[in-house]
Structure formats: structure tokens, C-alpha cells
GROMACS .gro file of N, CA and C in nm:
model
  429
    1UNK      N    1   1.845  -2.880   3.158
    1UNK     CA    2   1.711  -2.833   3.179
    1UNK      C    3   1.707  -2.680   3.194
    2UNK      N    4   1.813  -2.622   3.251
    2UNK     CA    5   1.819  -2.478   3.271
    2UNK      C    6   1.822  -2.401   3.141
    3UNK      N    7   1.894  -2.455   3.040
    3UNK     CA    8   1.900  -2.389   2.909
    3UNK      C    9   1.765  -2.392   2.840
    4UNK      N   10   1.691  -2.503   2.859
    4UNK     CA   11   1.558  -2.514   2.799
    4UNK      C   12   1.463  -2.411   2.859
    5UNK      N   13   1.469  -2.394   2.992
    5UNK     CA   14   1.383  -2.296   3.059
    5UNK      C   15   1.416  -2.154   3.012
    6UNK      N   16   1.545  -2.126   2.997
    6UNK     CA   17   1.587  -1.995   2.951
    6UNK      C   18   1.537  -1.969   2.810
    7UNK      N   19   1.551  -2.067   2.722
    7UNK     CA   20   1.505  -2.056   2.584
    7UNK      C   21   1.353  -2.039   2.579
    8UNK      N   22   1.282  -2.115   2.661
    8UNK     CA   23   1.136  -2.104   2.666
    8UNK      C   24   1.095  -1.966   2.717
    9UNK      N   25   1.166  -1.915   2.816
    9UNK     CA   26   1.136  -1.782   2.870
    9UNK      C   27   1.158  -1.673   2.767
   10UNK      N   28   1.268  -1.684   2.692
   10UNK     CA   29   1.296  -1.587   2.586
   10UNK      C   30   1.189  -1.595   2.478
   11UNK      N   31   1.146  -1.714   2.440
   11UNK     CA   32   1.043  -1.731   2.338
   11UNK      C   33   0.911  -1.667   2.382
   12UNK      N   34   0.877  -1.684   2.511
   12UNK     CA   35   0.753  -1.623   2.564
   12UNK      C   36   0.763  -1.471   2.559
   13UNK      N   37   0.877  -1.415   2.598
   13UNK     CA   38   0.895  -1.270   2.596
   13UNK      C   39   0.888  -1.216   2.454
   14UNK      N   40   0.952  -1.284   2.359
   14UNK     CA   41   0.948  -1.241   2.218
   14UNK      C   42   0.805  -1.249   2.165
   15UNK      N   43   0.733  -1.355   2.195
   15UNK     CA   44   0.595  -1.370   2.149
   15UNK      C   45   0.507  -1.260   2.208
   16UNK      N   46   0.523  -1.232   2.336
   16UNK     CA   47   0.445  -1.127   2.401
   16UNK      C   48   0.476  -0.990   2.341
   17UNK      N   49   0.604  -0.962   2.316
   17UNK     CA   50   0.643  -0.833   2.256
   17UNK      C   51   0.585  -0.820   2.115
   18UNK      N   52   0.583  -0.929   2.039
   18UNK     CA   53   0.527  -0.926   1.904
   18UNK      C   54   0.377  -0.897   1.909
   19UNK      N   55   0.305  -0.962   1.998
   19UNK     CA   56   0.160  -0.940   2.011
   19UNK      C   57   0.133  -0.795   2.050
   20UNK      N   58   0.209  -0.742   2.145
   20UNK     CA   59   0.188  -0.603   2.187
   20UNK      C   60   0.221  -0.505   2.075
   21UNK      N   61   0.326  -0.533   1.997
   21UNK     CA   62   0.363  -0.444   1.887
   21UNK      C   63   0.255  -0.444   1.780
   22UNK      N   64   0.201  -0.561   1.746
   22UNK     CA   65   0.094  -0.569   1.645
   22UNK      C   66  -0.031  -0.499   1.695
   23UNK      N   67  -0.065  -0.521   1.821
   23UNK     CA   68  -0.182  -0.457   1.879
   23UNK      C   69  -0.166  -0.305   1.879
   24UNK      N   70  -0.047  -0.257   1.911
   24UNK     CA   71  -0.020  -0.112   1.913
   24UNK      C   72  -0.030  -0.055   1.771
   25UNK      N   73   0.021  -0.125   1.672
   25UNK     CA   74   0.017  -0.077   1.533
   25UNK      C   75  -0.126  -0.074   1.481
   26UNK      N   76  -0.209  -0.164   1.524
   26UNK     CA   77  -0.348  -0.168   1.479
   26UNK      C   78  -0.436  -0.068   1.554
   27UNK      N   79  -0.381  -0.003   1.656
   27UNK     CA   80  -0.459   0.090   1.737
   27UNK      C   81  -0.469   0.229   1.677
   28UNK      N   82  -0.415   0.252   1.558
   28UNK     CA   83  -0.421   0.383   1.494
   28UNK      C   84  -0.566   0.413   1.455
   29UNK      N   85  -0.612   0.531   1.491
   29UNK     CA   86  -0.748   0.572   1.455
   29UNK      C   87  -0.747   0.631   1.316
   30UNK      N   88  -0.786   0.552   1.217
   30UNK     CA   89  -0.780   0.595   1.077
   30UNK      C   90  -0.879   0.707   1.045
   31UNK      N   91  -0.976   0.732   1.132
   31UNK     CA   92  -1.072   0.840   1.106
   31UNK      C   93  -1.007   0.977   1.123
   32UNK      N   94  -0.887   0.983   1.182
   32UNK     CA   95  -0.816   1.110   1.198
   32UNK      C   96  -0.743   1.153   1.072
   33UNK      N   97  -0.742   1.068   0.969
   33UNK     CA   98  -0.668   1.096   0.847
   33UNK      C   99  -0.763   1.099   0.728
   34UNK      N  100  -0.739   1.193   0.636
   34UNK     CA  101  -0.818   1.202   0.513
   34UNK      C  102  -0.778   1.092   0.416
   35UNK      N  103  -0.877   1.045   0.340
   35UNK     CA  104  -0.847   0.956   0.229
   35UNK      C  105  -0.850   1.041   0.102
   36UNK      N  106  -0.803   0.985  -0.009
   36UNK     CA  107  -0.802   1.061  -0.134
   36UNK      C  108  -0.943   1.100  -0.176
   37UNK      N  109  -1.041   1.015  -0.150
   37UNK     CA  110  -1.180   1.046  -0.190
   37UNK      C  111  -1.237   1.163  -0.110
   38UNK      N  112  -1.179   1.194   0.005
   38UNK     CA  113  -1.226   1.304   0.088
   38UNK      C  114  -1.154   1.435   0.057
   39UNK      N  115  -1.053   1.431  -0.028
   39UNK     CA  116  -0.975   1.550  -0.062
   39UNK      C  117  -1.003   1.589  -0.206
   40UNK      N  118  -1.054   1.709  -0.224
   40UNK     CA  119  -1.083   1.757  -0.360
   40UNK      C  120  -0.958   1.764  -0.446
   41UNK      N  121  -0.849   1.813  -0.389
   41UNK     CA  122  -0.724   1.823  -0.463
   41UNK      C  123  -0.680   1.686  -0.513
   42UNK      N  124  -0.681   1.588  -0.426
   42UNK     CA  125  -0.638   1.453  -0.463
   42UNK      C  126  -0.733   1.393  -0.567
   43UNK      N  127  -0.862   1.409  -0.547
   43UNK     CA  128  -0.960   1.353  -0.640
   43UNK      C  129  -0.943   1.410  -0.781
   44UNK      N  130  -0.918   1.540  -0.790
   44UNK     CA  131  -0.906   1.604  -0.922
   44UNK      C  132  -0.776   1.570  -0.993
   45UNK      N  133  -0.670   1.550  -0.919
   45UNK     CA  134  -0.539   1.542  -0.983
   45UNK      C  135  -0.473   1.404  -0.976
   46UNK      N  136  -0.533   1.308  -0.908
   46UNK     CA  137  -0.469   1.178  -0.895
   46UNK      C  138  -0.519   1.077  -0.998
   47UNK      N  139  -0.647   1.077  -1.025
   47UNK     CA  140  -0.706   0.975  -1.113
   47UNK      C  141  -0.684   1.013  -1.259
   48UNK      N  142  -0.563   0.987  -1.309
   48UNK     CA  143  -0.532   1.017  -1.449
   48UNK      C  144  -0.478   0.892  -1.515
   49UNK      N  145  -0.493   0.887  -1.646
   49UNK     CA  146  -0.435   0.779  -1.726
   49UNK      C  147  -0.286   0.807  -1.739
   50UNK      N  148  -0.203   0.717  -1.690
   50UNK     CA  149  -0.059   0.741  -1.689
   50UNK      C  150   0.001   0.743  -1.830
   51UNK      N  151  -0.069   0.686  -1.928
   51UNK     CA  152  -0.017   0.684  -2.065
   51UNK      C  153  -0.029   0.822  -2.131
   52UNK      N  154  -0.135   0.895  -2.098
   52UNK     CA  155  -0.159   1.027  -2.158
   52UNK      C  156  -0.187   1.125  -2.045
   53UNK      N  157  -0.090   1.209  -2.015
   53UNK     CA  158  -0.106   1.303  -1.905
   53UNK      C  159  -0.181   1.428  -1.951
   54UNK      N  160  -0.278   1.474  -1.873
   54UNK     CA  161  -0.348   1.597  -1.908
   54UNK      C  162  -0.274   1.723  -1.863
   55UNK      N  163  -0.158   1.705  -1.799
   55UNK     CA  164  -0.083   1.818  -1.746
   55UNK      C  165   0.017   1.869  -1.848
   56UNK      N  166   0.024   2.002  -1.857
   56UNK     CA  167   0.125   2.062  -1.944
   56UNK      C  168   0.184   2.183  -1.872
   57UNK      N  169   0.314   2.200  -1.887
   57UNK     CA  170   0.385   2.311  -1.826
   57UNK      C  171   0.382   2.428  -1.923
   58UNK      N  172   0.342   2.544  -1.876
   58UNK     CA  173   0.338   2.665  -1.959
   58UNK      C  174   0.478   2.728  -1.956
   59UNK      N  175   0.554   2.709  -2.064
   59UNK     CA  176   0.693   2.757  -2.070
   59UNK      C  177   0.702   2.909  -2.055
   60UNK      N  178   0.597   2.981  -2.090
   60UNK     CA  179   0.598   3.126  -2.077
   60UNK      C  180   0.592   3.176  -1.934
   61UNK      N  181   0.563   3.085  -1.840
   61UNK     CA  182   0.552   3.126  -1.699
   61UNK      C  183   0.674   3.091  -1.617
   62UNK      N  184   0.776   3.035  -1.679
   62UNK     CA  185   0.895   2.993  -1.605
   62UNK      C  186   0.971   3.116  -1.555
   63UNK      N  187   0.996   3.117  -1.424
   63UNK     CA  188   1.075   3.224  -1.362
   63UNK      C  189   1.164   3.163  -1.254
   64UNK      N  190   1.268   3.235  -1.219
   64UNK     CA  191   1.353   3.199  -1.107
   64UNK      C  192   1.358   3.320  -1.015
   65UNK      N  193   1.308   3.303  -0.892
   65UNK     CA  194   1.306   3.412  -0.795
   65UNK      C  195   1.360   3.359  -0.663
   66UNK      N  196   1.457   3.429  -0.609
   66UNK     CA  197   1.511   3.392  -0.478
   66UNK      C  198   1.567   3.250  -0.474
   67UNK      N  199   1.621   3.205  -0.585
   67UNK     CA  200   1.680   3.071  -0.588
   67UNK      C  201   1.579   2.960  -0.609
   68UNK      N  202   1.454   2.994  -0.638
   68UNK     CA  203   1.348   2.894  -0.656
   68UNK      C  204   1.295   2.901  -0.799
   69UNK      N  205   1.280   2.785  -0.863
   69UNK     CA  206   1.224   2.773  -0.999
   69UNK      C  207   1.072   2.768  -0.986
   70UNK      N  208   1.002   2.854  -1.060
   70UNK     CA  209   0.855   2.856  -1.060
   70UNK      C  210   0.804   2.838  -1.203
   71UNK      N  211   0.689   2.772  -1.215
   71UNK     CA  212   0.621   2.759  -1.344
   71UNK      C  213   0.476   2.723  -1.318
   72UNK      N  214   0.389   2.753  -1.414
   72UNK     CA  215   0.249   2.715  -1.406
   72UNK      C  216   0.228   2.585  -1.481
   73UNK      N  217   0.145   2.499  -1.423
   73UNK     CA  218   0.110   2.371  -1.484
   73UNK      C  219  -0.041   2.371  -1.500
   74UNK      N  220  -0.089   2.335  -1.619
   74UNK     CA  221  -0.232   2.334  -1.648
   74UNK      C  222  -0.281   2.191  -1.661
   75UNK      N  223  -0.390   2.159  -1.592
   75UNK     CA  224  -0.460   2.032  -1.611
   75UNK      C  225  -0.565   2.059  -1.718
   76UNK      N  226  -0.544   2.006  -1.838
   76UNK     CA  227  -0.631   2.035  -1.951
   76UNK      C  228  -0.770   1.975  -1.936
   77UNK      N  229  -0.785   1.872  -1.852
   77UNK     CA  230  -0.917   1.812  -1.830
   77UNK      C  231  -1.005   1.899  -1.741
   78UNK      N  232  -0.947   1.954  -1.636
   78UNK     CA  233  -1.025   2.032  -1.541
   78UNK      C  234  -1.007   2.183  -1.558
   79UNK      N  235  -0.909   2.224  -1.640
   79UNK     CA  236  -0.874   2.364  -1.659
   79UNK      C  237  -0.828   2.430  -1.529
   80UNK      N  238  -0.776   2.352  -1.438
   80UNK     CA  239  -0.720   2.404  -1.313
   80UNK      C  240  -0.572   2.433  -1.333
   81UNK      N  241  -0.527   2.546  -1.280
   81UNK     CA  242  -0.387   2.583  -1.289
   81UNK      C  243  -0.319   2.553  -1.156
   82UNK      N  244  -0.201   2.494  -1.165
   82UNK     CA  245  -0.121   2.461  -1.049
   82UNK      C  246   0.009   2.539  -1.055
   83UNK      N  247   0.060   2.582  -0.940
   83UNK     CA  248   0.190   2.647  -0.938
   83UNK      C  249   0.294   2.546  -0.892
   84UNK      N  250   0.394   2.525  -0.976
   84UNK     CA  251   0.505   2.436  -0.945
   84UNK      C  252   0.621   2.519  -0.893
   85UNK      N  253   0.678   2.478  -0.782
   85UNK     CA  254   0.801   2.542  -0.734
   85UNK      C  255   0.901   2.432  -0.700
   86UNK      N  256   1.023   2.452  -0.746
   86UNK     CA  257   1.130   2.355  -0.723
   86UNK      C  258   1.250   2.431  -0.668
   87UNK      N  259   1.301   2.383  -0.556
   87UNK     CA  260   1.420   2.445  -0.498
   87UNK      C  261   1.516   2.336  -0.452
   88UNK      N  262   1.643   2.369  -0.456
   88UNK     CA  263   1.745   2.277  -0.407
   88UNK      C  264   1.790   2.329  -0.272
   89UNK      N  265   1.769   2.249  -0.171
   89UNK     CA  266   1.803   2.287  -0.034
   89UNK      C  267   1.952   2.260  -0.012
   90UNK      N  268   2.018   2.351   0.060
   90UNK     CA  269   2.163   2.338   0.083
   90UNK      C  270   2.199   2.207   0.152
   91UNK      N  271   2.105   2.144   0.220
   91UNK     CA  272   2.132   2.017   0.286
   91UNK      C  273   2.140   1.902   0.185
   92UNK      N  274   2.110   1.931   0.057
   92UNK     CA  275   2.123   1.830  -0.046
   92UNK      C  276   1.993   1.772  -0.095
   93UNK      N  277   1.882   1.819  -0.048
   93UNK     CA  278   1.751   1.768  -0.091
   93UNK      C  279   1.690   1.861  -0.195
   94UNK      N  280   1.596   1.809  -0.271
   94UNK     CA  281   1.519   1.889  -0.366
   94UNK      C  282   1.378   1.901  -0.310
   95UNK      N  283   1.328   2.023  -0.304
   95UNK     CA  284   1.195   2.049  -0.249
   95UNK      C  285   1.102   2.084  -0.365
   96UNK      N  286   0.998   2.005  -0.384
   96UNK     CA  287   0.902   2.026  -0.492
   96UNK      C  288   0.765   2.052  -0.430
   97UNK      N  289   0.702   2.162  -0.471
   97UNK     CA  290   0.567   2.193  -0.423
   97UNK      C  291   0.478   2.217  -0.544
   98UNK      N  292   0.359   2.162  -0.540
   98UNK     CA  293   0.261   2.180  -0.646
   98UNK      C  294   0.132   2.224  -0.578
   99UNK      N  295   0.093   2.349  -0.598
   99UNK     CA  296  -0.020   2.408  -0.528
   99UNK      C  297  -0.125   2.451  -0.629
  100UNK      N  298  -0.250   2.415  -0.603
  100UNK     CA  299  -0.360   2.453  -0.691
  100UNK      C  300  -0.393   2.601  -0.668
  101UNK      N  301  -0.398   2.676  -0.777
  101UNK     CA  302  -0.432   2.818  -0.769
  101UNK      C  303  -0.582   2.834  -0.787
  102UNK      N  304  -0.642   2.923  -0.712
  102UNK     CA  305  -0.784   2.953  -0.728
  102UNK      C  306  -0.875   2.844  -0.677
  103UNK      N  307  -0.831   2.763  -0.583
  103UNK     CA  308  -0.915   2.659  -0.525
  103UNK      C  309  -1.015   2.720  -0.427
  104UNK      N  310  -1.106   2.639  -0.379
  104UNK     CA  311  -1.205   2.688  -0.282
  104UNK      C  312  -1.139   2.730  -0.152
  105UNK      N  313  -1.037   2.656  -0.113
  105UNK     CA  314  -0.966   2.686   0.012
  105UNK      C  315  -0.816   2.687  -0.016
  106UNK      N  316  -0.745   2.773   0.055
  106UNK     CA  317  -0.600   2.775   0.042
  106UNK      C  318  -0.543   2.647   0.100
  107UNK      N  319  -0.441   2.594   0.035
  107UNK     CA  320  -0.376   2.472   0.083
  107UNK      C  321  -0.309   2.501   0.216
  108UNK      N  322  -0.322   2.409   0.310
  108UNK     CA  323  -0.263   2.426   0.442
  108UNK      C  324  -0.111   2.420   0.432
  109UNK      N  325  -0.045   2.516   0.488
  109UNK     CA  326   0.101   2.520   0.495
  109UNK      C  327   0.140   2.504   0.641
  110UNK      N  328   0.225   2.408   0.668
  110UNK     CA  329   0.272   2.387   0.805
  110UNK      C  330   0.359   2.505   0.845
  111UNK      N  331   0.326   2.574   0.952
  111UNK     CA  332   0.407   2.689   0.993
  111UNK      C  333   0.548   2.647   1.032
  112UNK      N  334   0.644   2.732   0.998
  112UNK     CA  335   0.782   2.707   1.039
  112UNK      C  336   0.784   2.706   1.191
  113UNK      N  337   0.849   2.607   1.246
  113UNK     CA  338   0.851   2.590   1.391
  113UNK      C  339   0.774   2.468   1.434
  114UNK      N  340   0.674   2.425   1.353
  114UNK     CA  341   0.598   2.305   1.387
  114UNK      C  342   0.672   2.179   1.345
  115UNK      N  343   0.723   2.177   1.223
  115UNK     CA  344   0.797   2.060   1.174
  115UNK      C  345   0.943   2.094   1.146
  116UNK      N  346   0.969   2.216   1.106
  116UNK     CA  347   1.104   2.262   1.077
  116UNK      C  348   1.140   2.372   1.175
  117UNK      N  349   1.264   2.372   1.219
  117UNK     CA  350   1.309   2.476   1.312
  117UNK      C  351   1.311   2.611   1.241
  118UNK      N  352   1.357   2.610   1.114
  118UNK     CA  353   1.359   2.731   1.034
  118UNK      C  354   1.338   2.693   0.888
  119UNK      N  355   1.306   2.790   0.806
  119UNK     CA  356   1.288   2.766   0.662
  119UNK      C  357   1.421   2.718   0.606
  120UNK      N  358   1.422   2.609   0.528
  120UNK     CA  359   1.548   2.558   0.473
  120UNK      C  360   1.614   2.660   0.380
  121UNK      N  361   1.747   2.667   0.385
  121UNK     CA  362   1.821   2.756   0.296
  121UNK      C  363   1.833   2.688   0.161
  122UNK      N  364   1.805   2.765   0.054
  122UNK     CA  365   1.811   2.709  -0.080
  122UNK      C  366   1.939   2.752  -0.149
  123UNK      N  367   1.984   2.668  -0.243
  123UNK     CA  368   2.100   2.702  -0.325
  123UNK      C  369   2.062   2.812  -0.421
  124UNK      N  370   2.157   2.894  -0.456
  124UNK     CA  371   2.134   3.001  -0.552
  124UNK      C  372   2.119   2.938  -0.690
  125UNK      N  373   2.015   2.971  -0.760
  125UNK     CA  374   1.988   2.915  -0.893
  125UNK      C  375   1.989   3.029  -0.993
  126UNK      N  376   2.067   3.013  -1.099
  126UNK     CA  377   2.071   3.114  -1.205
  126UNK      C  378   2.040   3.048  -1.337
  127UNK      N  379   1.998   3.125  -1.433
  127UNK     CA  380   1.972   3.074  -1.567
  127UNK      C  381   2.050   3.158  -1.666
  128UNK      N  382   2.080   3.097  -1.779
  128UNK     CA  383   2.151   3.169  -1.883
  128UNK      C  384   2.292   3.117  -1.900
  129UNK      N  385   2.370   3.181  -1.987
  129UNK     CA  386   2.507   3.135  -2.013
  129UNK      C  387   2.590   3.140  -1.886
  130UNK      N  388   2.674   3.041  -1.872
  130UNK     CA  389   2.762   3.035  -1.756
  130UNK      C  390   2.887   3.116  -1.786
  131UNK      N  391   2.913   3.219  -1.708
  131UNK     CA  392   3.028   3.304  -1.733
  131UNK      C  393   3.138   3.280  -1.629
  132UNK      N  394   3.136   3.162  -1.568
  132UNK     CA  395   3.235   3.131  -1.465
  132UNK      C  396   3.341   3.038  -1.521
  133UNK      N  397   3.458   3.043  -1.462
  133UNK     CA  398   3.571   2.964  -1.511
  133UNK      C  399   3.583   2.830  -1.439
  134UNK      N  400   3.470   2.780  -1.381
  134UNK     CA  401   3.480   2.654  -1.307
  134UNK      C  402   3.457   2.532  -1.394
  135UNK      N  403   3.440   2.552  -1.525
  135UNK     CA  404   3.425   2.440  -1.616
  135UNK      C  405   3.284   2.385  -1.624
  136UNK      N  406   3.191   2.444  -1.555
  136UNK     CA  407   3.052   2.394  -1.560
  136UNK      C  408   2.992   2.431  -1.695
  137UNK      N  409   2.899   2.348  -1.746
  137UNK     CA  410   2.839   2.376  -1.876
  137UNK      C  411   2.750   2.499  -1.872
  138UNK      N  412   2.727   2.559  -1.989
  138UNK     CA  413   2.637   2.672  -1.998
  138UNK      C  414   2.495   2.627  -1.970
  139UNK      N  415   2.411   2.717  -1.923
  139UNK     CA  416   2.271   2.684  -1.893
  139UNK      C  417   2.242   2.712  -1.748
  140UNK      N  418   2.146   2.637  -1.692
  140UNK     CA  419   2.109   2.656  -1.552
  140UNK      C  420   2.218   2.603  -1.462
  141UNK      N  421   2.250   2.679  -1.360
  141UNK     CA  422   2.362   2.645  -1.273
  141UNK      C  423   2.318   2.658  -1.129
  142UNK      N  424   2.359   2.562  -1.045
  142UNK     CA  425   2.336   2.570  -0.901
  142UNK      C  426   2.464   2.614  -0.834
  143UNK      N  427   2.452   2.704  -0.737
  143UNK     CA  428   2.569   2.745  -0.660
  143UNK      C  429   2.536   2.740  -0.513
   0.00000   0.00000   0.00000
């Protein structure tokens, strides 16, 4: 009888914890978060036909500055220009940012210190023939 009481007690505790966890998860106030329909950037750039993309990268705008790859991307439907930046972080991640240029409001950038302790260090990125003896192929190289 003692084992049954113990099992019943554990079942009650698990059931109570499950109810509290579900109740806590449902307590999120969704009005504190924007939906895509409330964001001009999302509305303009999300609703596209995946078979035919209106986006094209302007090859004449490709640059590498400070270890970061930059290029302009044009949405041919809206004629809005976006700036693409791609960097490889030394921690092993790739950081991709796509920012609309000339919008009504500047895109919010989280200040360093709020989410990151410091700006991530990026790998050095070079373009052109590889003149190193490390056996890497010619072209763009990460160091």
C-alpha cells in the first residue's frame, strides 16, 4: 500500500507541475510583440512568390570592408534597396544583416551591452587570388 501512495503522490505532483507550466506558458502577453502585418519591413519583403524572387543582388556594389562582405539588394516589385552584410564571427557563426535603405524609420539596432557584452570579432575576409602557400584555393579566403 505504501508504494501505491508514493506513486499516487508522484502522479499528483507531476500533474500539478504540468498544469502550472502550461498556465505559465499561456500567460505571455502577445500584445507586447509585433506581428508581420504591423511591421512595414516585414509586410513589404515577406509576402513573395517563392518560385520567382523579386530580389536581385547588384554585383557592382559588392565590397569587402573591415572583414565584412557588403552588397546592395534590390526588390524589383517595390524598388526598395536593401543593404546586405555578411560576416564570419571568430566564434564560428555567420552573421547576416539585411537592412532597408531609405525607409521611413531607421531599423532598431540593439546597443552593444544589452544582448552582447561586446561587438563580435569577425574573421579577416579578402578577395582575389590567393598568394599563400597553405594550399587554399584561389578566390575569397577567410583567415
